[in-house]
Every structure is written in structure tokens, then in C-alpha cells.
Coordinates of C-alpha atoms and ligand atoms in Angstrom, one line a residue:
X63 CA 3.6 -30.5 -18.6
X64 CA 1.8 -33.2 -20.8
X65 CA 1.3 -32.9 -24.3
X66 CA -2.5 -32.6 -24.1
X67 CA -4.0 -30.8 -20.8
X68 CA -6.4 -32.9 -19.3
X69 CA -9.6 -32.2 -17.5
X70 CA -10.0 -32.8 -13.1
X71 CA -13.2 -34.2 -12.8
X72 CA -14.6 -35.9 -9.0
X73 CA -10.9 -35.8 -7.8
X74 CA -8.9 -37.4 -10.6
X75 CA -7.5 -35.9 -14.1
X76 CA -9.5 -37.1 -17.1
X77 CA -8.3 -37.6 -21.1
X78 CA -11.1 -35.6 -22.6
X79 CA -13.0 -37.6 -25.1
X80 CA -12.9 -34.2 -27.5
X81 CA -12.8 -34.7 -31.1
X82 CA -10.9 -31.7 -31.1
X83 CA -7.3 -30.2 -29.6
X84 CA -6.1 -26.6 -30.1
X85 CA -2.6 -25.4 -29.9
X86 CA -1.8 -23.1 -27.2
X87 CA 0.8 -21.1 -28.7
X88 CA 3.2 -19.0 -26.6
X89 CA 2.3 -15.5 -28.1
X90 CA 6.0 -14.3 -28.1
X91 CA 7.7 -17.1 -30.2
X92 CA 4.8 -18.2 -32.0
X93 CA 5.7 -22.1 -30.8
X94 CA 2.9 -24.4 -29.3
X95 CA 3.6 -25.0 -25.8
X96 CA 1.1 -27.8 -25.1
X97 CA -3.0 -28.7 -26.7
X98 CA -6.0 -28.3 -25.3
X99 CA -8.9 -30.3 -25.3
X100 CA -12.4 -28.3 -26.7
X101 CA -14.4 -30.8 -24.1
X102 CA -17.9 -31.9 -25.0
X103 CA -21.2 -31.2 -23.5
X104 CA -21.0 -35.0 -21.9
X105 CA -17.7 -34.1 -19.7
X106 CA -19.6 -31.1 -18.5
X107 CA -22.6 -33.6 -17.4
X108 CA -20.0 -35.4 -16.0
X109 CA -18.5 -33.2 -13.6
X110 CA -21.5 -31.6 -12.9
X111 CA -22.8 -35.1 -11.3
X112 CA -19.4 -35.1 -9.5
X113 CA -20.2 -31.5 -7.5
X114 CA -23.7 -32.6 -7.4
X115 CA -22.7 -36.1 -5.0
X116 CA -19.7 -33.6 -3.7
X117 CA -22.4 -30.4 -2.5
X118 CA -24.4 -33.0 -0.4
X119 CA -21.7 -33.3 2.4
X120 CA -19.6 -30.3 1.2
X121 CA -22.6 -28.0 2.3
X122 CA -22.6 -29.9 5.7
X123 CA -19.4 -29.1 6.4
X124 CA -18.2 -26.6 8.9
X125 CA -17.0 -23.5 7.3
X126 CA -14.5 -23.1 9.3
X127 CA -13.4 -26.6 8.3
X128 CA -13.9 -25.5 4.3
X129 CA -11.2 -22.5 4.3
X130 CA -8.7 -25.1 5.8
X131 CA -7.9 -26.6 2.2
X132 CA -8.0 -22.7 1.3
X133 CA -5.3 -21.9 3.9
X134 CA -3.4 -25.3 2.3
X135 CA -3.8 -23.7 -1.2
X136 CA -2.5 -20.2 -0.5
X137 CA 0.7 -21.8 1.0
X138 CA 1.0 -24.0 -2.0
X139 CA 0.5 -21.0 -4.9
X140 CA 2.8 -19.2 -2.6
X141 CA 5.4 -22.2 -3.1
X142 CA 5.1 -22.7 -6.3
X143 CA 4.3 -18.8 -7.7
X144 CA 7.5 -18.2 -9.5
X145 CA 6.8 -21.5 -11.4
X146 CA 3.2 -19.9 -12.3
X147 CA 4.5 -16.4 -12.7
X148 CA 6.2 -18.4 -15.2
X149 CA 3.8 -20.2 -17.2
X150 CA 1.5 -17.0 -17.2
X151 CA 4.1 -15.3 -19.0
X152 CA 4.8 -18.2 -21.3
X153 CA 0.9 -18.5 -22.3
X154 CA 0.5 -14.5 -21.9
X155 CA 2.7 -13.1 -23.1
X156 CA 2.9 -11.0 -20.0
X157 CA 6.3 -10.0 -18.6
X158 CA 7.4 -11.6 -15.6
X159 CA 6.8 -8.8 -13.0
X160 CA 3.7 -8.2 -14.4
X161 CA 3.0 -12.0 -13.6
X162 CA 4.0 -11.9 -10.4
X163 CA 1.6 -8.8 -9.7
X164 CA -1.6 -11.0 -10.8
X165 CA -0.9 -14.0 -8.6
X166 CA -0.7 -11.2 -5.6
X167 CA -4.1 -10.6 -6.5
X168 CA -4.8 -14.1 -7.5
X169 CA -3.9 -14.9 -3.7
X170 CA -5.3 -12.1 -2.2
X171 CA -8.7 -13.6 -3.0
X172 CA -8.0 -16.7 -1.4
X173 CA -7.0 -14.8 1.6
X174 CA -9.9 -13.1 1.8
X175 CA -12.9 -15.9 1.4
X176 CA -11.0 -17.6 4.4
X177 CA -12.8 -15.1 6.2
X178 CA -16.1 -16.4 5.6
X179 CA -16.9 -17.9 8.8
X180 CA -17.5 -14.0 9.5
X181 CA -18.4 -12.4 5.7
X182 CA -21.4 -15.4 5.9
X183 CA -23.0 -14.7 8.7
X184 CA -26.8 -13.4 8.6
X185 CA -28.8 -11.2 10.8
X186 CA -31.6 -11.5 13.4
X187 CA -33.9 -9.6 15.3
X188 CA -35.3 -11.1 18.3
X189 CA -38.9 -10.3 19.4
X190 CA -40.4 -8.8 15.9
X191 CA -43.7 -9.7 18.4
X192 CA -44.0 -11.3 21.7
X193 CA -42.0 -14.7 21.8
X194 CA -41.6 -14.3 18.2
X195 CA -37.4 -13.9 16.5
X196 CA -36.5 -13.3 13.1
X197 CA -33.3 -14.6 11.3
X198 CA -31.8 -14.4 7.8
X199 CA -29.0 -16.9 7.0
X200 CA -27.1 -17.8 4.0
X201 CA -27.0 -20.8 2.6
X202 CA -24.8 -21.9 -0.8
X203 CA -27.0 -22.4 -4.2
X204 CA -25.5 -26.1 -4.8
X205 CA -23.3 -26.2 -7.9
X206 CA -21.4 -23.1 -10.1
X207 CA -19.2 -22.4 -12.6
X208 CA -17.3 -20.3 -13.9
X209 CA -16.3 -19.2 -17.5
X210 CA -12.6 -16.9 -17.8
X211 CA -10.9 -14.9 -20.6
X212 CA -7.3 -15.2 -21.7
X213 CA -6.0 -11.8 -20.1
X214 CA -5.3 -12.9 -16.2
X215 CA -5.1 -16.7 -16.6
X216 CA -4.3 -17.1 -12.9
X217 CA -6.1 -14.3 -11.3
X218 CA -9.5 -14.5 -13.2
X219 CA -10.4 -17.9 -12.3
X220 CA -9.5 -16.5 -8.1
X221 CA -11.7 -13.5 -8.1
X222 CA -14.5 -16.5 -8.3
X223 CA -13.6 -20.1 -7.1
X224 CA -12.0 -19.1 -3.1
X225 CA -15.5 -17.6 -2.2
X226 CA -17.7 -20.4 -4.5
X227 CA -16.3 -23.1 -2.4
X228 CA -15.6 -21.2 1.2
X229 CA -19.5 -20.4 0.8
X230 CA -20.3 -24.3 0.3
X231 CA -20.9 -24.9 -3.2
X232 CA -19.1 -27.0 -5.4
X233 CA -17.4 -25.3 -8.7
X234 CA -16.6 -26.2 -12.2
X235 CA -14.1 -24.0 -13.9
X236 CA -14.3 -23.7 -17.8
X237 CA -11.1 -21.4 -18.8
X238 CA -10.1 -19.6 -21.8
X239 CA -8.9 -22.2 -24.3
X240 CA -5.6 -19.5 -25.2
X241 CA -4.6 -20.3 -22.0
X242 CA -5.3 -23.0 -20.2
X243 CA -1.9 -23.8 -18.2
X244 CA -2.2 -21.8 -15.6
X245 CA -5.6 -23.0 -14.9
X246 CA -4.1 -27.0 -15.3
X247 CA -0.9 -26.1 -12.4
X248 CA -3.5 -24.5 -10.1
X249 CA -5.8 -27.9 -10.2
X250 CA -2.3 -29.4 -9.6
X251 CA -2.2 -27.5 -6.4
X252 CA -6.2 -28.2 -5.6
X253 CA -5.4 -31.6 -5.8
X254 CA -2.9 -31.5 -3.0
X255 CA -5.0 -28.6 -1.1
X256 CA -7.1 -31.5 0.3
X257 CA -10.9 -30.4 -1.1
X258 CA -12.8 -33.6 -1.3
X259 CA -13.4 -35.0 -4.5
X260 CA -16.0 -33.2 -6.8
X261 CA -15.8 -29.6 -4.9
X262 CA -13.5 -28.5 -7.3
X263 CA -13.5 -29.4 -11.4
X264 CA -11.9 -28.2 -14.3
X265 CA -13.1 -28.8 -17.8
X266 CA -11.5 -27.8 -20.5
X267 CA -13.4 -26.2 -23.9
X268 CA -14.8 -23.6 -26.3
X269 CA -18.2 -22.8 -26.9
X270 CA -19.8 -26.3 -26.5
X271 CA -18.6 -26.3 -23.2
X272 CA -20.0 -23.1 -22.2
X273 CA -24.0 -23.7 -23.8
X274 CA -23.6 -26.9 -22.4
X275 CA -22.5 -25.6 -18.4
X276 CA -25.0 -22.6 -19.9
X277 CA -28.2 -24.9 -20.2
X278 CA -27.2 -27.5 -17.8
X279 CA -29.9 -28.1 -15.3
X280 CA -28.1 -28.8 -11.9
X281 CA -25.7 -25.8 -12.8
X282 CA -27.1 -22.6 -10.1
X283 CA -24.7 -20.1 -11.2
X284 CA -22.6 -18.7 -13.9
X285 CA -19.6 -16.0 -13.3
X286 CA -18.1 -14.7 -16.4
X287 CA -15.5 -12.3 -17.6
X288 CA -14.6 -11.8 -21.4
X289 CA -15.7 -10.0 -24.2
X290 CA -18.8 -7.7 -23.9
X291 CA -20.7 -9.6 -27.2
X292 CA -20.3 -13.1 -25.1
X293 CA -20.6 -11.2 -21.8
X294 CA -24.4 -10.5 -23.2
X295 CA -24.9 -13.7 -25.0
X296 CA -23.8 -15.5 -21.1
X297 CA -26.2 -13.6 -19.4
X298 CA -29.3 -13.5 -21.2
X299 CA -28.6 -17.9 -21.6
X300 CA -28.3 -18.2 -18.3
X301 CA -30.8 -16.2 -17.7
X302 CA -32.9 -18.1 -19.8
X303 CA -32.1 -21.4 -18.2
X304 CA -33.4 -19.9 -14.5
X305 CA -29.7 -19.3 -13.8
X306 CA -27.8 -16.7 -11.7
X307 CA -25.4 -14.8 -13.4
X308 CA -22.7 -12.4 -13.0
X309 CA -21.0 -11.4 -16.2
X310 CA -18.2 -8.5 -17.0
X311 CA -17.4 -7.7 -20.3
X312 CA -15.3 -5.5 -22.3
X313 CA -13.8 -1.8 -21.5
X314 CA -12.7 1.5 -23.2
X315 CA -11.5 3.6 -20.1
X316 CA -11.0 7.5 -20.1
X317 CA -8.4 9.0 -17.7
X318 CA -8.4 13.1 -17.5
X319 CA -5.3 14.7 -16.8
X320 CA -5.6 18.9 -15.5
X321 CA -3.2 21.2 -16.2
X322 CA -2.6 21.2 -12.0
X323 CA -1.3 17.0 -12.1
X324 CA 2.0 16.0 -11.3
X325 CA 3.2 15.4 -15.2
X326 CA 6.1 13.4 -14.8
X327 CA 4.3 10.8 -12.4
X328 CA 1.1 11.5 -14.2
X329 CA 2.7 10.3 -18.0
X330 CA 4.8 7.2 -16.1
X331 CA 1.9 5.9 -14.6
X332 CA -0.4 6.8 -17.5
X333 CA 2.3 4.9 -19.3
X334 CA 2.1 1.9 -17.3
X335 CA -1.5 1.9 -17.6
X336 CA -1.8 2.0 -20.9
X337 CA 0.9 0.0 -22.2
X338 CA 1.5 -2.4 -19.4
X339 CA 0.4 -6.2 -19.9
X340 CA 0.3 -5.1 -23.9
X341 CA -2.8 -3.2 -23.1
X342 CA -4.8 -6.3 -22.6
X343 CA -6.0 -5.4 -19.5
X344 CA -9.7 -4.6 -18.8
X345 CA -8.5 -1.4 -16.3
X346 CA -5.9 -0.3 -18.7
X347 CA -6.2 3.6 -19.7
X348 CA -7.1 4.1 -23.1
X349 CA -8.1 7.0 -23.9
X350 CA -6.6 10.2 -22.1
X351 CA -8.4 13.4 -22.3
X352 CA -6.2 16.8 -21.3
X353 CA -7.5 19.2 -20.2
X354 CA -6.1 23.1 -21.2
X355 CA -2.1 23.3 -20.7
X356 CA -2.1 20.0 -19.8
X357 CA -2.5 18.9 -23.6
X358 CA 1.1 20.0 -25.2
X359 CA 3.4 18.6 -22.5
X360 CA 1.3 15.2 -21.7
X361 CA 1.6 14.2 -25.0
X362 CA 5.9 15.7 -25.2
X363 CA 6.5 13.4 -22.5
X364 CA 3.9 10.3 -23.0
X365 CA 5.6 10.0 -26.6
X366 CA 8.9 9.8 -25.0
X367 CA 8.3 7.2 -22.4
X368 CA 6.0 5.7 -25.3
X369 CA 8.7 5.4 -27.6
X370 CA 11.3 4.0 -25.4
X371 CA 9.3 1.1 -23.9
X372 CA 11.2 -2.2 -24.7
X373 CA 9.2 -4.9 -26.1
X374 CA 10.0 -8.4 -26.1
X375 CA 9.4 -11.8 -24.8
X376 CA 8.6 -11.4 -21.5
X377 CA 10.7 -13.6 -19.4
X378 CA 13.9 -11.5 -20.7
X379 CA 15.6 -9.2 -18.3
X380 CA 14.9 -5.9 -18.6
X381 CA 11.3 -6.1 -20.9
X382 CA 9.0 -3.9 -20.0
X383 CA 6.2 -5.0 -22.3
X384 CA 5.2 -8.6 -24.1
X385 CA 3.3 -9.4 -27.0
X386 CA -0.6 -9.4 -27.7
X387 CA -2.1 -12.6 -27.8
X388 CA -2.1 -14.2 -31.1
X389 CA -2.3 -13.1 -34.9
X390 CA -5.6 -12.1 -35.2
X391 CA -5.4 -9.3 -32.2
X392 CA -2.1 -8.1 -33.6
X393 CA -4.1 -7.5 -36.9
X394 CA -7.6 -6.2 -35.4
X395 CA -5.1 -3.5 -33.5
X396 CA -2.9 -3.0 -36.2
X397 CA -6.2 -2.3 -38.4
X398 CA -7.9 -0.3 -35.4
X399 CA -4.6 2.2 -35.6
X400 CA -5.0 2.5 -39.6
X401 CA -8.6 3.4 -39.0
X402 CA -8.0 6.3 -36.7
X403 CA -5.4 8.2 -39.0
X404 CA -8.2 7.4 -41.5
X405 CA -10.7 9.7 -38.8
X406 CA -8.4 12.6 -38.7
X407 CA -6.4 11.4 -35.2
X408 CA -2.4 12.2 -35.9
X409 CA 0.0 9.5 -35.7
X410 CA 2.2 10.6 -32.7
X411 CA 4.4 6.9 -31.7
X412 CA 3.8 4.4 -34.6
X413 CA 4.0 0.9 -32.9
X414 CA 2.8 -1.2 -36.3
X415 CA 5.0 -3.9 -38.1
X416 CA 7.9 -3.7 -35.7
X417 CA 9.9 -6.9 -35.0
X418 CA 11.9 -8.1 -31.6
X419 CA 15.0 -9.4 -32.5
X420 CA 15.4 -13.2 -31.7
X421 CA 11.6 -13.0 -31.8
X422 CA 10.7 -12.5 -35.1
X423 CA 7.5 -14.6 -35.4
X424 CA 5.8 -12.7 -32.4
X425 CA 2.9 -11.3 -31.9
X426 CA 4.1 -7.9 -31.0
X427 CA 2.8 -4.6 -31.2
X428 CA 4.7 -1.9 -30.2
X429 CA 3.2 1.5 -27.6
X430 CA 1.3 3.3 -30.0
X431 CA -0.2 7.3 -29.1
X432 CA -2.6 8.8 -31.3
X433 CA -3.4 12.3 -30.5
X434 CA -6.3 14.6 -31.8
X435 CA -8.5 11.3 -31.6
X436 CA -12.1 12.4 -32.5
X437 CA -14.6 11.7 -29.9
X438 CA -17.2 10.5 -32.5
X439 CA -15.1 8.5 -34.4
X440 CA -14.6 4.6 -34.0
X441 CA -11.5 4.8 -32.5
X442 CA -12.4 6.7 -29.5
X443 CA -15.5 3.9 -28.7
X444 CA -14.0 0.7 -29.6
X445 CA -12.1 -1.6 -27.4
X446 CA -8.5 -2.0 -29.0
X447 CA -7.2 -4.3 -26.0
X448 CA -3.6 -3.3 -27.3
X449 CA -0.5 -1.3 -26.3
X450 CA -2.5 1.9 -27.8
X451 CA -3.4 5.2 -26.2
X452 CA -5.9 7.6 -28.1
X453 CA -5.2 11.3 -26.7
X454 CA -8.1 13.8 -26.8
X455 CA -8.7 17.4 -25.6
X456 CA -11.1 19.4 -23.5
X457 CA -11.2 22.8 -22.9
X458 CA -12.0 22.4 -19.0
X459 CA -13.3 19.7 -16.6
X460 CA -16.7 19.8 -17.5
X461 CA -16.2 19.0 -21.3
X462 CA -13.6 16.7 -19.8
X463 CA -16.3 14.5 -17.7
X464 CA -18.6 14.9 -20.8
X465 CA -16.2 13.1 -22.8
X466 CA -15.9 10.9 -19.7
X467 CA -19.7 10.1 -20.0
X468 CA -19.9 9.7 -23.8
X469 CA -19.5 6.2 -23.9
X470 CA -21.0 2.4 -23.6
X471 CA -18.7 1.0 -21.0
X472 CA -18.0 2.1 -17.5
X473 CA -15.4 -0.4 -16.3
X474 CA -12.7 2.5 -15.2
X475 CA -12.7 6.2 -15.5
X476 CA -9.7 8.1 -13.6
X477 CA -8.3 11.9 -13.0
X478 CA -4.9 13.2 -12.2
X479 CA -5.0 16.4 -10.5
X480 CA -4.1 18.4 -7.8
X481 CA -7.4 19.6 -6.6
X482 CA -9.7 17.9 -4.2
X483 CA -12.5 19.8 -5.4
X484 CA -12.1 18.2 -8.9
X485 CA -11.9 15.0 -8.0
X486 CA -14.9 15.2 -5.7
X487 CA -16.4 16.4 -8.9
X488 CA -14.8 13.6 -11.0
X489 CA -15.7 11.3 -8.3
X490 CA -19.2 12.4 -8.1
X491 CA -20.2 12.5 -11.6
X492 CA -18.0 9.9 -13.7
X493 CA -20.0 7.0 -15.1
X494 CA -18.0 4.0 -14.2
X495 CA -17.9 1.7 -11.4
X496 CA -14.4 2.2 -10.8
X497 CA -13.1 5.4 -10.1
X498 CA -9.1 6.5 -9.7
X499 CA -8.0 9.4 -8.4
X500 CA -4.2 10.0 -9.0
X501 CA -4.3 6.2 -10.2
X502 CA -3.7 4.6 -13.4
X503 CA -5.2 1.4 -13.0
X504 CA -8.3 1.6 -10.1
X505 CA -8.3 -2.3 -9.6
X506 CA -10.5 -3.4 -6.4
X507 CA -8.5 -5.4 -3.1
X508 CA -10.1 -8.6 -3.3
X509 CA -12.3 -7.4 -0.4
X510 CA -13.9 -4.9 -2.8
X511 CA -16.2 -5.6 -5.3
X512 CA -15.0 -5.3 -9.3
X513 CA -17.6 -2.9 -10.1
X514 CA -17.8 -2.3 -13.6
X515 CA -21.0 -0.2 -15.0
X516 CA -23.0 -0.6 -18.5
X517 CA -22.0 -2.4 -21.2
X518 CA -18.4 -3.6 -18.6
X519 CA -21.0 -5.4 -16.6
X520 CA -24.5 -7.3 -16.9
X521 CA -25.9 -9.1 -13.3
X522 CA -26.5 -7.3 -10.1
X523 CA -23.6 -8.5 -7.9
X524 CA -19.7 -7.9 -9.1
X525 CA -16.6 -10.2 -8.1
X526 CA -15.0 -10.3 -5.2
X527 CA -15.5 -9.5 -1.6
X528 CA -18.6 -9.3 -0.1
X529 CA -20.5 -9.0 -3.6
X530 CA -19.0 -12.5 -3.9
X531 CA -20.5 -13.8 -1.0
X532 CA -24.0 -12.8 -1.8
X533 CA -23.4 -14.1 -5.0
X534 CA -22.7 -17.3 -4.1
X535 CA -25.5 -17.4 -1.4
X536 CA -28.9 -17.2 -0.9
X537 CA -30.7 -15.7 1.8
X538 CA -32.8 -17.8 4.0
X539 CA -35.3 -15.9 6.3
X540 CA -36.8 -18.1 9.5
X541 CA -39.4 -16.5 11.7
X542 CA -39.8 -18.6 15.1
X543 CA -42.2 -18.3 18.0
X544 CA -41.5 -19.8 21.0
X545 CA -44.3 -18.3 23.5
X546 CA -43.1 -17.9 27.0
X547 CA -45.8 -20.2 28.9
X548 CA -44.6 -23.0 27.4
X549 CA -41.3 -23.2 29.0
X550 CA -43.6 -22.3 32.2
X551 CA -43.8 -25.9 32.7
X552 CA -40.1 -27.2 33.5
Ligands
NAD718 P1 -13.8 -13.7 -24.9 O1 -15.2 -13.1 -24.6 O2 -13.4 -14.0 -26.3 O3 -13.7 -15.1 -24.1 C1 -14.0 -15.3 -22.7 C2 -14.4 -16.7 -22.5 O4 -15.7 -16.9 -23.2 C3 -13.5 -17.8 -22.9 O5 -13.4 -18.7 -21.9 C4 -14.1 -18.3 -24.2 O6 -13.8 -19.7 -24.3 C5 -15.6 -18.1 -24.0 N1 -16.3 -17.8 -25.2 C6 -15.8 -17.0 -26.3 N2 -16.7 -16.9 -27.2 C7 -17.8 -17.6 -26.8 C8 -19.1 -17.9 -27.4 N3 -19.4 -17.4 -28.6 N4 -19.9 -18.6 -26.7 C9 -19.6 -19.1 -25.5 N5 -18.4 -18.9 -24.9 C10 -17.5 -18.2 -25.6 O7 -12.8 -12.8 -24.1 P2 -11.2 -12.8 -24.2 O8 -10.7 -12.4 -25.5 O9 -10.7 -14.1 -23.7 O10 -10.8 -11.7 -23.1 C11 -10.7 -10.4 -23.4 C12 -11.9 -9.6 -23.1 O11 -12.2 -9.7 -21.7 C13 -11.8 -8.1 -23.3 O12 -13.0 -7.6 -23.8 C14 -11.6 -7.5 -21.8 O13 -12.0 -6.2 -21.7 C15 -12.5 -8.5 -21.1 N6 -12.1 -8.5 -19.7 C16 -13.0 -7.9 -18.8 C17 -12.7 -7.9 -17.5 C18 -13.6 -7.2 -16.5 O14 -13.5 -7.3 -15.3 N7 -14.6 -6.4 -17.0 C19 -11.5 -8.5 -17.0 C20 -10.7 -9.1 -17.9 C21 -11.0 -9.1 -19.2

């Protein structure tokens, strides 16, 4: 990999002109791996003239014809996925299992928009009067883009670009500047796929990249994931500038556990939910409200299997768990644990100022449980994004779903039980748009939507699947009459 990444703009890779380069530092040795370019507003003009030239033919194109360089790609991430499984980790932080999981679902998308000569098609109705049909078809908006966060460098950028392109638009990636390696060896791969030049375009950047894809005229559509705050921010710009705009932001997601769940698998996969990928996952479990006799041994055995995680660099045999991204997460968690003692919440697995041996300089934060949490304290609303689980208790299920319901977000909400009655109840009457029953991290197949609720979500139509399609289309209704006499006369 080059010293500086570079940006792939109308089929070739471009030196940014940027006056400034970040680091991108590999989060478990603290070293820089490679610098990334913060691109200016001109680059994004740039490319966007690219998929402008690009979308005239591109849209012409058959679509059966469009998922062939999408077939191409699959094969080639499928080829080369241990090397990304590789550089995820070495961005991320994440370990390498947990690397290999995201490019499955990175992949699965990819699988799926090749199935868009069928997920495209519109609807008709012949004869709404005499002589007179009626059909809707789709047709792609022109050019999109897309803006990703740091947590799923390689899946992020796929719940979006397979079903942009397969629909017939033409697609500018902007990803997170922490880690933009992944996104640099998968353009690698584009290039060889065999899209035509200007379909696909990756530019490189911060925040003047965004406002400028953000306000840019020939840009239809935005697709975001991040941060709630910038989630907001994204969507009421775009919306501003005329735009579409599908935008998921942030999480805090409650998982009940009754006294009638399966403890042991209930506290391993309540572990790996909580704790895998550091805890920097927008499905990961993080608060866990017990209900009655459930409380005393959930939180025996979630402090044992808590407590003998091992953290480390991720590409290590044997490491369960990696580091958070950089210094300033480790500190806002770090702080965010100090601040819940401070509310009353008991200590249970202490996972501040810990160190990895051979990996001193990390940015490591070790599984942390705090039990007792208060539900109307900070701790219990905020997003930590880390490897910490706050505990809380409820007398029965419907206190439980009432602490369920208490909140902003609505990314995840999940139950462990035994009883289908419960969960229908759960099911029924949890605010979030994704729902686990007896499952620690309810993430959509790429032929389901990602549908987070409230403050997780802001736009009309989620990632992935069939949502994506619509997205990325727009519906074209024809009404034709053709009276009968007229063909009378051949
Ligand atoms: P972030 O909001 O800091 O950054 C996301 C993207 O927005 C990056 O590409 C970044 O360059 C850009 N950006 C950041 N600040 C900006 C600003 N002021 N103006 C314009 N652009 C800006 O998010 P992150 O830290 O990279 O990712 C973690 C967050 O993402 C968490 O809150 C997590 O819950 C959320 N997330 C949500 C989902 C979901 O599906 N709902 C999935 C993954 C991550």
C-alpha cells in the first residue's frame, strides 16, 4: 500500500490536491499504517462530472448486463478476503474472525443487488378503462453518494454501492477518514471488476468533502451511517439542497433477559454482543435489563465470561477482543465508566487503564459490567460504543419493556426467554426497528432492510434489500391508450 491513499476518480487513481493528510493509525500499536488525503470540494466536482458523463450510458445499459461486473466483484472480494479480513483488522482494530464475519455480510450485499433484474421490476394493470393500461417502472435518480463511519470499513460502504449501481446510477463513495484502506483495496478490486469508468468513485475526506457532495447540485442522493449528531446534520443538508437521503445514526440497545432464558447461552451470547468488535458495533447489546431471578445469576456468570475475555491485537491467535479506535474513544469511555459509579451504578468488571503486553501504546479498553445502572442517569442513555455493558433490573416484563421504551434510539432491542407468549409481547410492543428474539445481535440478511427507529434513523427508506432498491429508484407511472379500432385497419 502507498504511503498516501489516493482517490479513483472516472476510472483512474488520482493524487488528491489536499492541503491536508491524516495518519491512519492502527488502533492496537498506535503506529501509522498509511495517510489519507481530507480531499477538497473541487475533487468532489470532479468526480461528480465523471458519474455524470458515466450515468448517460450506464442507465442505458441492460441490467442484466450491470450485475455482470457485480458477479466479477464478488469473486474477486472472495479471492482476496483474507487479505481484507486483514487490513480491516489492521485499521479496526477488529479481531480477525470478527473480520472475516463483516466481509460475509459485505458480500452478501453484492449477492443480493445481482438480483435486480427481478427486485426492479414495476407493476401494471392493463385496462384501468377500455383500451387504456397502466404501468409503474423504476428508473435510477442519476448520481449518489455515500458517506460511512469507521466501525465496518468493508461492510458499510456494501450495504449501499451493489444496489446504487445494479439500479443504474453512478456512485461516489466518501469513507471514514480512520479507515480508509479497506475502502482503497476494494476500488482495487472495482477496477478489475470491469464497471466503466465514472460508475464507481472514491474520494477521500472529512467534513469539506461531505458539505461539498452535501450541496453539490448533480448529487440525487445521500446514504449515511455514523454518529446520530452528523446523522441529523446529513439529513436536514441534504434535505435542504432538494436531496434524498437515508441516514442511520447512533444506538444504545436494551436486551431483557427472564428468569425462564437459557443462562449459560444467554450470558455467552450476551457476551459476544456486548463485548465483541470492542463494543463498537451499532447492534451491540448495551444495556441488559433482568428480569426477577434472572438478575443474581446473569450478572455471576456475565462477570465471569466478562472478566476472562482476552484482549489484544487482533490478528493474534487466540484474541477474542481488539482495541477501540483511537485515544479519544478510549478516554470518552473510560470517562463514561467514571461517570456511572459517580450515579450510584456498582463497579462489577473494571476494564479501565489495563495494558496488553507487547502492546502497550494501544488503545485498549478492557469488558467492563456495571450493574445497578440507574435508568435516569447518563449512563443508561448515552452511547458508550465500547466493550461496556450497563446491567439494570425490572421487577417483571412489563417494567422490563418500559425500560425498553425509555429511550432516544431504537436501532436494536432483544429478549431471551423461553416463552413465546413474551416474545410476542416483546415483539409486539418494543420500540426499535430491529427486534431479537433469543439473539444477541438482530442484524438484517442483506435482503432485509437495516431498520433502525428514532433518533438510530432519519429518511424513510433503510439499507439494504428491497428498501435499497426504492431508494435508489424512482417510480415512473405511464398511462397508455391504445383504442381497439385503430388496429381495425391492418
Ligand atoms: P461519525 O458520525 O463520526 O462519522 C461518520 C462519517 O461522517 C465519517 O465518514 C466522517 O468523515 C463524517 N463526518 C463526521 N463528522 C462530520 C461532520 N461534522 N460533518 C460532515 N461529515 C462528518 O461516526 P463514526 O464515529 O465514524 O461511527 C460510529 C457511529 O456510527 C456510532 O454512533 C454508531 O452507532 C454509528 N453506526 C450506526 C450504524 C447504524 O446502522 N445505525 C452502523 C454503524 C455505525
Amino acid at each position: 500500500m502507498s504511503n498516501q491513499l489516493l482517490n479513483f476518480i472516472g476510472g483512474s487513481w488520482a493524487r488528491s490536491s489536499a492541503a491536508d493528510y491524516l495518519d491512519v493509525i492502527n488502533p492496537a500499536t498506535a503506529q501509522a499504517l498509511t495517510t489519507v488525503p481530507l480531499s477538497p470540494g473541487a475533487e468532489v466536482d470532479a468526480a461528480v462530472a465523471k458519474a455524470s458523463e458515466a450515468f448517460v450510458e450506464w442507465r442505458r445499459t441492460p441490467s442484466g448486463e450491470r450485475i455482470q461486473p457485480l458477479f466479477k466483484l464478488k469473486m474477486l472480494m472472495e479471492e482476496h478476503r483474507n487479505e481484507l479480513a486483514r487490513i480491516v483488522s489492521n485499521e479496526c482494530g477488529k479481531t480477525y474472525n470478527e473480520s472475516q464475519g463483516e466481509l460475509q455480510r459485505a458480500i452478501e450485499n453484492i449477492e443480493v443487488a445481482c438480483g435486480i433484474p427481478m427486485l426492479m421490476q414495476g407493476y401494471n394493470n392493463e385496462d384501468i378503462a377500455s383500451g387504456i393500461d397502466e404501468h409503474m417502472i423504476r428508473q435510477p435518480l442519476g448520481v449518489v453518494a455515500a458517506i460511512t463511519p469507521f466501525n465496518f470499513p468493508a461492510m458499510i460502504p456494501l450495504w449501499f454501492l451493489p444496489y446504487a449501481v445494479a439500479t443504474g446510477n453512478c456512485f461516489i463513495l466518501k469513507p471514514s477518514e480512520k479507515v480508509p484502506m479497506s475502502s482503497q483495496k476494494l476500488f482495487e478490486l472495482i477496477e478489475q471488476a470491469g464497471f466503466p469508468a465514472g460508475v464507481l468513485q472514491l474520494v477521500n475526506g472529512g467534513k469539506e468533502t461531505v458539505d461539498a457532495l452535501l450541496d453539490h447540485p448533480g448529487v440525487r442522493a445521500i446514504s449515511f451511517v455514523g454518529s446520530t449528531p452528523v446523522a441529523k446534520y446529513i439529513y436536514s443538508r441534504a434535505a435542504a439542497n432538494g436531496k434524498r437521503a437515508q441516514c442511520q445514526g447512533g444506538a444504545k440497545n436494551p436486551v431483557v433477559i427472564m428468569p425462564d432464558a437459557d443462562m449459560e447461552m444467554t450470558t455467552k451470547i450476551m457476551a459476544d454482543s456486548a463485548f465483541g468488535c470492542a463494543g463498537q458495533r451499532c447492534l451491540a447489546a448495551s444495556v441488559a435489563i433482568t428480569v426477577g431471578a434472572a438478575q443474581d445469576q446473569f450478572i455471576e456468570y456475565i462477570a465471569d465470561v466478562a472478566s476472562s475475555r482476552k484482549v489484544g491485537y487482533g490478528l493474534n491467535d487466540g484474541v477474542e477482543m481488539g482495541p477501540v479506535i483511537d485515544p479519544n474513544s478510549k478516554a470518552r469511555i473510560e470517562g463514561l465508566i467514571g461517570k456511572g459509579q459517580q450515579e450510584g451504578a456498582k463497579l462489577v468488571v473494571d476494564g479501565r487503564n489495563k495494558k496488553v503486553s507487547g502492546y502497550e501504546d494501544g488503545y485498549f479498553v478492557f469488558p467492563t459490567v456495571l450493574d445497578h445502572v440507574p435508568p435516569q442517569g447518563d449512563i443508561a442513555k448515552t452511547e458508550i460504543f465500547g466493550p461496556v455493558l450497563s446491567v439494570m433490573r425490572a421487577t417483571d416484563v412489563d417494567e422490563a419493556v418500559r425500560l425498553v421504551n425509555d429511550r432516544a434510539y431504537g436501532n436494536m432491542a432483544c429478549i431471551f426467554t423461553g416463552s413465546g407468549s413474551v416474545a410476542r409481547k416483546f415483539r409486539y410492543e418494543a420500540d426499535a426497528g430491529n427486534i431479537g428474539i433469543n439473539i444477541g445481535v438482530a442484524a438484517p440478511m442483506a435482503y432485509f432492510p437495516f431498520s433502525g427507529w428514532n433518533e438510530s434513523f432519519f429518511g424513510d427508506l433503510h439499507a439494504q434489500g428491497r428498501h435499497g432498491v426504492e431508494f435508489y429508484t424512482q417510480t415512473k407511472v405511464v398511462v397508455e391508450r391504445w383504442p381497439r379500432e385503430w388496429s381495425r385497419q391492418f
